[in-house]
Tab-separated table of C-alpha atoms in Angstrom:
chain	number	residue	atom	x	y	z
A	300	MET	CA	-54.966	43.128	-19.419
A	301	ARG	CA	-54.870	40.661	-22.301
A	302	ARG	CA	-52.493	41.137	-25.175
A	303	GLN	CA	-54.159	41.431	-28.582
A	304	PHE	CA	-52.843	41.786	-32.094
A	305	ALA	CA	-54.268	44.386	-34.425
A	306	PRO	CA	-56.680	42.714	-36.880
A	307	THR	CA	-55.388	41.987	-40.343
A	308	ILE	CA	-57.547	43.079	-43.285
A	309	LEU	CA	-58.610	40.013	-45.259
A	310	THR	CA	-59.732	40.514	-48.816
A	311	ALA	CA	-60.523	37.042	-50.090
A	312	ALA	CA	-63.138	34.895	-51.736
A	313	ALA	CA	-64.036	31.525	-50.221
A	314	VAL	CA	-63.099	28.441	-52.213
A	315	THR	CA	-65.745	25.741	-51.844
A	316	GLY	CA	-64.946	22.052	-51.637
A	317	VAL	CA	-61.219	22.169	-50.952
A	318	VAL	CA	-60.161	23.137	-47.431
A	319	ALA	CA	-61.942	22.684	-44.099
A	320	PHE	CA	-61.615	25.419	-41.499
A	321	SER	CA	-62.921	24.762	-37.989
A	322	LEU	CA	-62.637	26.530	-34.664
A	323	VAL	CA	-62.040	23.855	-32.061
A	324	ALA	CA	-62.099	24.042	-28.280
A	325	SER	CA	-61.191	20.582	-27.064
A	326	SER	CA	-62.409	19.035	-23.878
A	327	PRO	CA	-60.074	19.017	-20.875
A	328	VAL	CA	-57.286	16.489	-21.065
A	329	GLY	CA	-56.166	14.841	-17.858
A	330	ASN	CA	-52.558	15.652	-17.164
A	331	ALA	CA	-51.378	16.228	-13.631
A	332	ALA	CA	-47.735	16.876	-14.558
A	333	ALA	CA	-46.623	20.490	-14.377
A	334	ARG	CA	-45.596	22.030	-17.704
A	335	PRO	CA	-43.880	25.326	-18.512
A	336	SER	CA	-45.149	28.130	-20.696
A	337	SER	CA	-43.787	27.588	-24.205
A	338	ALA	CA	-44.181	28.536	-27.860
A	339	TYR	CA	-43.087	27.345	-31.293
A	340	ALA	CA	-43.550	28.633	-34.829
A	341	VAL	CA	-43.500	25.491	-37.005
A	342	SER	CA	-43.650	21.729	-36.564
A	343	ALA	CA	-44.500	18.847	-38.902
A	344	GLU	CA	-45.154	15.125	-38.613
A	345	GLY	CA	-45.203	12.580	-41.420
A	346	GLN	CA	-43.048	11.984	-44.475
A	347	VAL	CA	-41.384	15.365	-43.956
A	348	PRO	CA	-40.844	15.717	-40.176
A	349	VAL	CA	-39.862	19.100	-38.739
A	350	ASP	CA	-39.036	19.630	-35.068
A	351	LYS	CA	-40.618	22.551	-33.232
A	352	THR	CA	-38.749	25.509	-34.725
A	353	PRO	CA	-37.980	27.927	-33.212
A	354	TYR	CA	-38.981	26.681	-29.767
A	355	VAL	CA	-38.758	28.430	-26.411
A	356	GLU	CA	-39.994	27.626	-22.914
A	357	SER	CA	-39.930	29.339	-19.520
A	358	LEU	CA	-39.374	27.027	-16.581
A	359	ASP	CA	-38.945	29.776	-13.995
A	360	GLY	CA	-41.458	32.340	-15.255
A	361	LYS	CA	-38.818	34.618	-16.771
A	362	ARG	CA	-39.484	35.894	-20.290
A	363	ARG	CA	-37.728	33.924	-23.032
A	364	SER	CA	-37.695	34.759	-26.752
A	365	SER	CA	-36.187	33.319	-29.953
A	366	SER	CA	-36.167	34.039	-33.696
A	367	ALA	CA	-33.775	31.247	-34.707
A	368	LEU	CA	-35.910	29.863	-37.527
A	369	GLU	CA	-33.920	27.325	-39.562
A	370	LEU	CA	-35.934	24.608	-41.287
A	371	PRO	CA	-34.271	21.510	-42.733
A	372	LYS	CA	-34.060	21.498	-46.514
A	373	ASN	CA	-37.299	19.958	-47.749
A	374	PRO	CA	-39.693	20.103	-50.738
A	375	LEU	CA	-42.784	20.711	-48.629
A	376	LEU	CA	-42.493	23.777	-46.420
A	377	SER	CA	-40.721	27.126	-46.269
A	378	VAL	CA	-41.045	30.058	-43.825
A	379	ARG	CA	-39.466	33.507	-44.072
A	380	ALA	CA	-39.458	34.590	-40.419
A	381	GLY	CA	-40.881	33.787	-37.014
A	382	THR	CA	-40.528	34.950	-33.412
A	383	VAL	CA	-41.658	33.050	-30.312
A	384	THR	CA	-41.922	34.295	-26.721
A	385	ALA	CA	-42.871	32.621	-23.426
A	386	GLY	CA	-42.986	33.788	-19.826
A	387	ASN	CA	-45.025	33.453	-16.645
A	388	ASP	CA	-48.435	32.159	-17.805
A	389	ALA	CA	-48.071	34.009	-21.136
A	390	ALA	CA	-46.795	33.165	-24.635
A	391	SER	CA	-47.003	34.437	-28.231
A	392	VAL	CA	-45.923	33.634	-31.799
A	393	GLU	CA	-45.448	35.845	-34.858
A	394	LEU	CA	-44.990	33.971	-38.150
A	395	PHE	CA	-44.583	35.411	-41.660
A	396	ASP	CA	-44.678	34.165	-45.275
A	397	VAL	CA	-45.384	30.427	-45.075
A	398	THR	CA	-45.372	28.341	-48.276
A	399	VAL	CA	-46.671	24.760	-48.463
A	400	GLY	CA	-45.971	22.763	-51.627
A	401	PRO	CA	-43.979	25.271	-53.700
A	402	ASP	CA	-44.514	24.950	-57.478
A	403	VAL	CA	-46.743	21.934	-56.887
A	404	LEU	CA	-48.557	22.181	-60.250
A	405	SER	CA	-45.660	23.362	-62.389
A	406	GLN	CA	-44.569	19.747	-62.906
A	407	VAL	CA	-47.932	18.654	-64.302
A	408	LYS	CA	-47.685	17.813	-67.995
A	409	VAL	CA	-50.972	18.868	-69.519
A	410	PRO	CA	-52.184	16.347	-72.149
A	411	ALA	CA	-52.042	17.664	-75.697
A	412	GLU	CA	-55.765	16.989	-76.169
A	413	LEU	CA	-56.633	19.095	-73.117
A	414	LYS	CA	-54.320	21.873	-74.293
A	415	GLN	CA	-56.122	21.893	-77.637
A	416	THR	CA	-59.509	21.999	-75.918
A	417	CYS	CA	-58.388	24.899	-73.737
A	418	ALA	CA	-57.076	26.789	-76.747
A	419	ASN	CA	-60.425	26.431	-78.541
A	420	LEU	CA	-62.836	27.373	-75.770
A	421	PRO	CA	-65.970	29.013	-77.189
A	422	ALA	CA	-66.552	32.684	-76.528
A	423	GLN	CA	-69.925	31.891	-74.981
A	424	GLY	CA	-71.059	28.947	-72.897
A	425	ALA	CA	-67.571	27.870	-71.850
A	426	ASP	CA	-68.477	28.192	-68.156
A	427	ASP	CA	-70.990	25.374	-68.611
A	428	LEU	CA	-68.434	22.914	-69.937
A	429	PRO	CA	-67.708	20.062	-67.494
A	430	ILE	CA	-64.281	19.314	-66.022
A	431	PRO	CA	-62.735	16.130	-67.432
A	432	ASP	CA	-61.670	13.603	-64.795
A	433	LEU	CA	-58.002	13.148	-65.676
A	434	PRO	CA	-55.368	11.640	-63.364
A	435	LEU	CA	-52.581	13.953	-62.230
A	436	PRO	CA	-48.976	12.824	-61.761
A	437	ASP	CA	-47.348	12.428	-58.369
A	438	LEU	CA	-47.061	15.972	-57.048
A	439	GLY	CA	-44.256	15.079	-54.669
A	440	LEU	CA	-46.503	15.641	-51.643
A	441	PRO	CA	-47.941	13.136	-49.150
A	442	LEU	CA	-51.321	13.130	-50.885
A	443	PRO	CA	-53.504	10.421	-52.418
A	444	THR	CA	-53.220	10.274	-56.197
A	445	PRO	CA	-55.197	13.370	-57.257
A	446	SER	CA	-57.152	13.993	-60.420
A	447	THR	CA	-58.451	17.120	-62.088
A	448	LYS	CA	-61.679	16.662	-60.103
A	449	ASP	CA	-59.747	17.427	-56.910
A	450	LEU	CA	-58.574	20.841	-58.078
A	451	PRO	CA	-60.442	24.020	-57.048
A	452	ALA	CA	-61.961	24.635	-60.478
A	453	LYS	CA	-65.695	24.993	-61.023
A	454	ASN	CA	-65.606	24.629	-64.797
A	455	LEU	CA	-63.342	23.913	-67.736
A	456	PRO	CA	-62.048	27.496	-68.218
A	457	GLU	CA	-60.943	27.610	-64.552
A	458	LEU	CA	-59.196	24.244	-64.946
A	459	CYS	CA	-57.398	25.429	-68.081
A	460	ASN	CA	-56.202	28.540	-66.312
A	461	LEU	CA	-55.022	26.533	-63.272
A	462	LEU	CA	-53.001	24.025	-65.293
A	463	LEU	CA	-51.641	26.271	-68.028
A	464	THR	CA	-50.681	29.129	-65.668
A	465	PRO	CA	-49.960	27.216	-62.447
A	466	PRO	CA	-49.751	29.061	-59.098
A	467	SER	CA	-46.503	29.234	-57.150
A	468	SER	CA	-47.656	26.945	-54.337
A	469	LEU	CA	-50.351	24.683	-52.982
A	470	LEU	CA	-50.871	26.940	-49.991
A	471	GLY	CA	-49.508	30.404	-49.212
A	472	ILE	CA	-50.021	32.098	-45.832
A	473	ASP	CA	-49.191	35.763	-45.365
A	474	ALA	CA	-48.935	35.805	-41.543
A	475	VAL	CA	-50.084	33.947	-38.434
A	476	ASN	CA	-50.051	35.635	-35.016
A	477	VAL	CA	-51.056	33.784	-31.842
A	478	TRP	CA	-51.085	34.828	-28.178
A	479	CYS	CA	-52.273	33.461	-24.870
A	480	SER	CA	-52.468	34.756	-21.316
A	481	GLY	CA	-53.695	32.461	-18.589
A	482	ASP	CA	-56.520	30.374	-20.024
A	483	ASP	CA	-57.433	32.769	-22.830
A	484	GLY	CA	-55.928	33.604	-26.221
A	485	GLY	CA	-56.462	34.732	-29.780
A	486	VAL	CA	-55.408	34.258	-33.398
A	487	ASP	CA	-54.827	36.767	-36.179
A	488	ILE	CA	-54.257	35.352	-39.679
A	489	GLY	CA	-53.358	37.256	-42.822
A	490	SER	CA	-54.445	36.261	-46.305
A	491	ILE	CA	-54.369	32.578	-47.273
A	492	THR	CA	-53.994	31.523	-50.914
A	493	LEU	CA	-54.923	28.008	-52.033
A	494	LEU	CA	-53.659	27.147	-55.537
A	495	GLY	CA	-53.743	30.782	-56.515
A	496	GLN	CA	-57.143	31.646	-55.026
A	497	LYS	CA	-57.482	33.699	-51.836
A	498	ILE	CA	-59.602	32.421	-48.963
A	499	ALA	CA	-61.187	34.485	-46.200
A	500	VAL	CA	-60.462	33.203	-42.694
A	501	PRO	CA	-62.859	34.522	-40.019
A	502	THR	CA	-60.771	33.550	-36.994
A	503	THR	CA	-63.251	34.973	-34.499
A	504	LYS	CA	-66.229	32.993	-35.815
A	505	GLN	CA	-67.013	29.699	-34.126
A	506	SER	CA	-66.873	26.511	-36.251
A	507	PHE	CA	-66.550	28.156	-39.645
A	508	THR	CA	-66.158	25.315	-42.158
A	509	ILE	CA	-65.588	24.916	-45.874
A	510	PRO	CA	-66.147	21.310	-47.054
A	511	ALA	CA	-62.936	19.293	-47.152
A	512	ALA	CA	-61.384	17.605	-50.181
A	513	PRO	CA	-58.400	15.245	-50.651
A	514	LEU	CA	-55.878	18.055	-51.063
A	515	ALA	CA	-55.897	19.571	-47.577
A	516	THR	CA	-57.848	20.096	-44.388
A	517	ILE	CA	-57.030	23.050	-42.149
A	518	THR	CA	-58.077	23.648	-38.543
A	519	VAL	CA	-58.002	27.258	-37.357
A	520	ASN	CA	-57.606	28.369	-33.740
A	521	GLU	CA	-57.387	24.964	-32.078
A	522	GLN	CA	-57.535	25.300	-28.284
A	523	THR	CA	-56.816	22.863	-25.463
A	524	LYS	CA	-57.370	23.392	-21.734
A	525	ARG	CA	-55.794	20.857	-19.369
A	526	THR	CA	-56.496	19.869	-15.813
A	527	ASP	CA	-53.029	21.040	-14.732
A	528	GLY	CA	-54.112	24.602	-15.537
A	529	SER	CA	-52.154	24.968	-18.790
A	530	PHE	CA	-53.745	26.276	-21.987
A	531	THR	CA	-52.568	25.781	-25.596
A	532	ILE	CA	-53.712	27.611	-28.718
A	533	THR	CA	-52.524	26.689	-32.233
A	534	GLY	CA	-53.107	29.053	-35.143
A	535	LEU	CA	-53.258	26.614	-38.071
A	536	THR	CA	-53.104	22.827	-38.371
A	537	ILE	CA	-52.721	21.670	-41.985
A	538	ASN	CA	-53.609	18.043	-42.656
A	539	LEU	CA	-52.481	16.604	-45.989
A	540	GLY	CA	-53.505	13.209	-47.326
A	541	GLY	CA	-55.831	12.270	-44.477
A	542	GLY	CA	-53.097	12.458	-41.834
A	543	ALA	CA	-50.116	11.405	-43.953
A	544	GLN	CA	-48.594	14.823	-43.252
A	545	VAL	CA	-49.609	17.221	-40.483
A	546	ILE	CA	-48.158	20.742	-40.243
A	547	ARG	CA	-48.757	22.962	-37.211
A	548	LEU	CA	-48.140	26.693	-37.389
A	549	ALA	CA	-47.896	29.125	-34.460
A	550	SER	CA	-48.605	27.343	-31.185
A	551	ALA	CA	-48.462	28.949	-27.727
A	552	THR	CA	-48.884	27.281	-24.321
A	553	CYS	CA	-49.581	29.304	-21.164
A	554	ALA	CA	-48.780	27.831	-17.753
A	555	LYS	CA	-47.578	29.044	-14.391
A	556	PRO	CA	-44.001	28.085	-13.534
A	557	ALA	CA	-43.609	25.047	-11.315
A	558	ALA	CA	-43.603	25.956	-7.634
A	559	LYS	CA	-40.186	25.959	-6.046
A	560	PRO	CA	-39.785	23.385	-3.239
A	561	THR	CA	-40.178	24.785	0.263
A	562	PRO	CA	-36.862	24.572	2.152
A	563	LYS	CA	-36.867	22.315	5.179
A	564	PRO	CA	-36.702	24.137	8.545
A	565	THR	CA	-33.301	24.169	10.224
A	566	GLN	CA	-33.143	21.827	13.189
A	567	PRO	CA	-31.982	23.514	16.436
A	568	THR	CA	-28.574	22.487	17.789
A	569	THR	CA	-28.799	20.229	20.863
A	570	PRO	CA	-27.130	21.962	23.835
A	571	PRO	CA	-24.417	20.050	25.647
A	572	THR	CA	-25.497	17.819	28.488
A	573	HIS	CA	-25.345	19.649	31.910
A	574	VAL	CA	-22.926	18.138	34.420
A	575	ASP	CA	-23.751	18.728	38.080
A	576	GLN	CA	-20.948	20.459	40.019
A	577	PRO	CA	-20.273	19.646	43.723
A	578	PRO	CA	-21.881	22.204	46.051
A	579	ILE	CA	-19.651	24.982	47.427
A	580	ALA	CA	-19.559	25.106	51.202
A	581	PRO	CA	-20.680	28.433	52.717
A	582	PRO	CA	-18.088	30.453	54.673
A	583	PRO	CA	-18.071	29.730	58.481
A	584	THR	CA	-19.984	32.098	60.722
A	585	PRO	CA	-17.786	33.567	63.514
A	586	VAL	CA	-18.923	32.788	67.145
A	587	LYS	CA	-18.304	35.346	69.961
A	588	THR	CA	-17.010	33.916	73.271
A	589	HIS	CA	-15.711	35.289	76.699
A	590	HIS	CA	-12.294	34.372	77.939
A	591	PRO	CA	-11.762	33.963	81.761
A	592	VAL	CA	-9.982	36.803	83.614
A	593	THR	CA	-6.874	35.853	85.601
A	594	GLY	CA	-5.181	37.965	88.250
């Protein structure tokens, strides 16, 4: 029986033109080396590297679990809690309250002219006003230099609201749960908020995509099957700046434990060499005779 997480209710509106979501099942990768079942909650590569944390593996098939989630101090990523478990051809991850880019827009100094324009928006027709293409300052993230055109705002009123009342993070993730058993697995993701706007994530739908933009690209439910029989499923892969920073959340690998070596058979002990003993002579057979009679 496969383990499954109860579905999380997602109440969200899709944000077009910002984040790409795709369900990926990669082709088999040649790898003959045996690998253990394992799981980790968070890892990151790039300007802000983070080792797999917490990480657990099972070399002998016995169940291992860890909740020791301690991230290095960094301006990019924070996580409240996470638990990872791995055993014989089974693994799972539970991850809660992930924040990417905290207070990313709070440092943006809105030009006085734009502030004045926002303050004087007309009561009617404001939704038709175009978004000015203004450069944004360095946001402290590994991203190309963004402008107001890169923000998830469809019109000038949305841009004013985004800059004058900035959200608490670039990306907020309520929960990510991942499990695998053998060569199968599943993902359950709570609500995702991108710059203050919630996004629906249909994790069971194949190749669901929202067009990407310079801010972030996210891959959901990335799966890899290998020729050694192992299977890996990763809940979310967040790509910032075209690969400048890659964050992976909730990854589980299922594999059978390596076979124990067969003990060599015990060689029999050579018996001592037999030494021939001299033959034992048989006892003499008595012979009956008659003695002469004398008178």
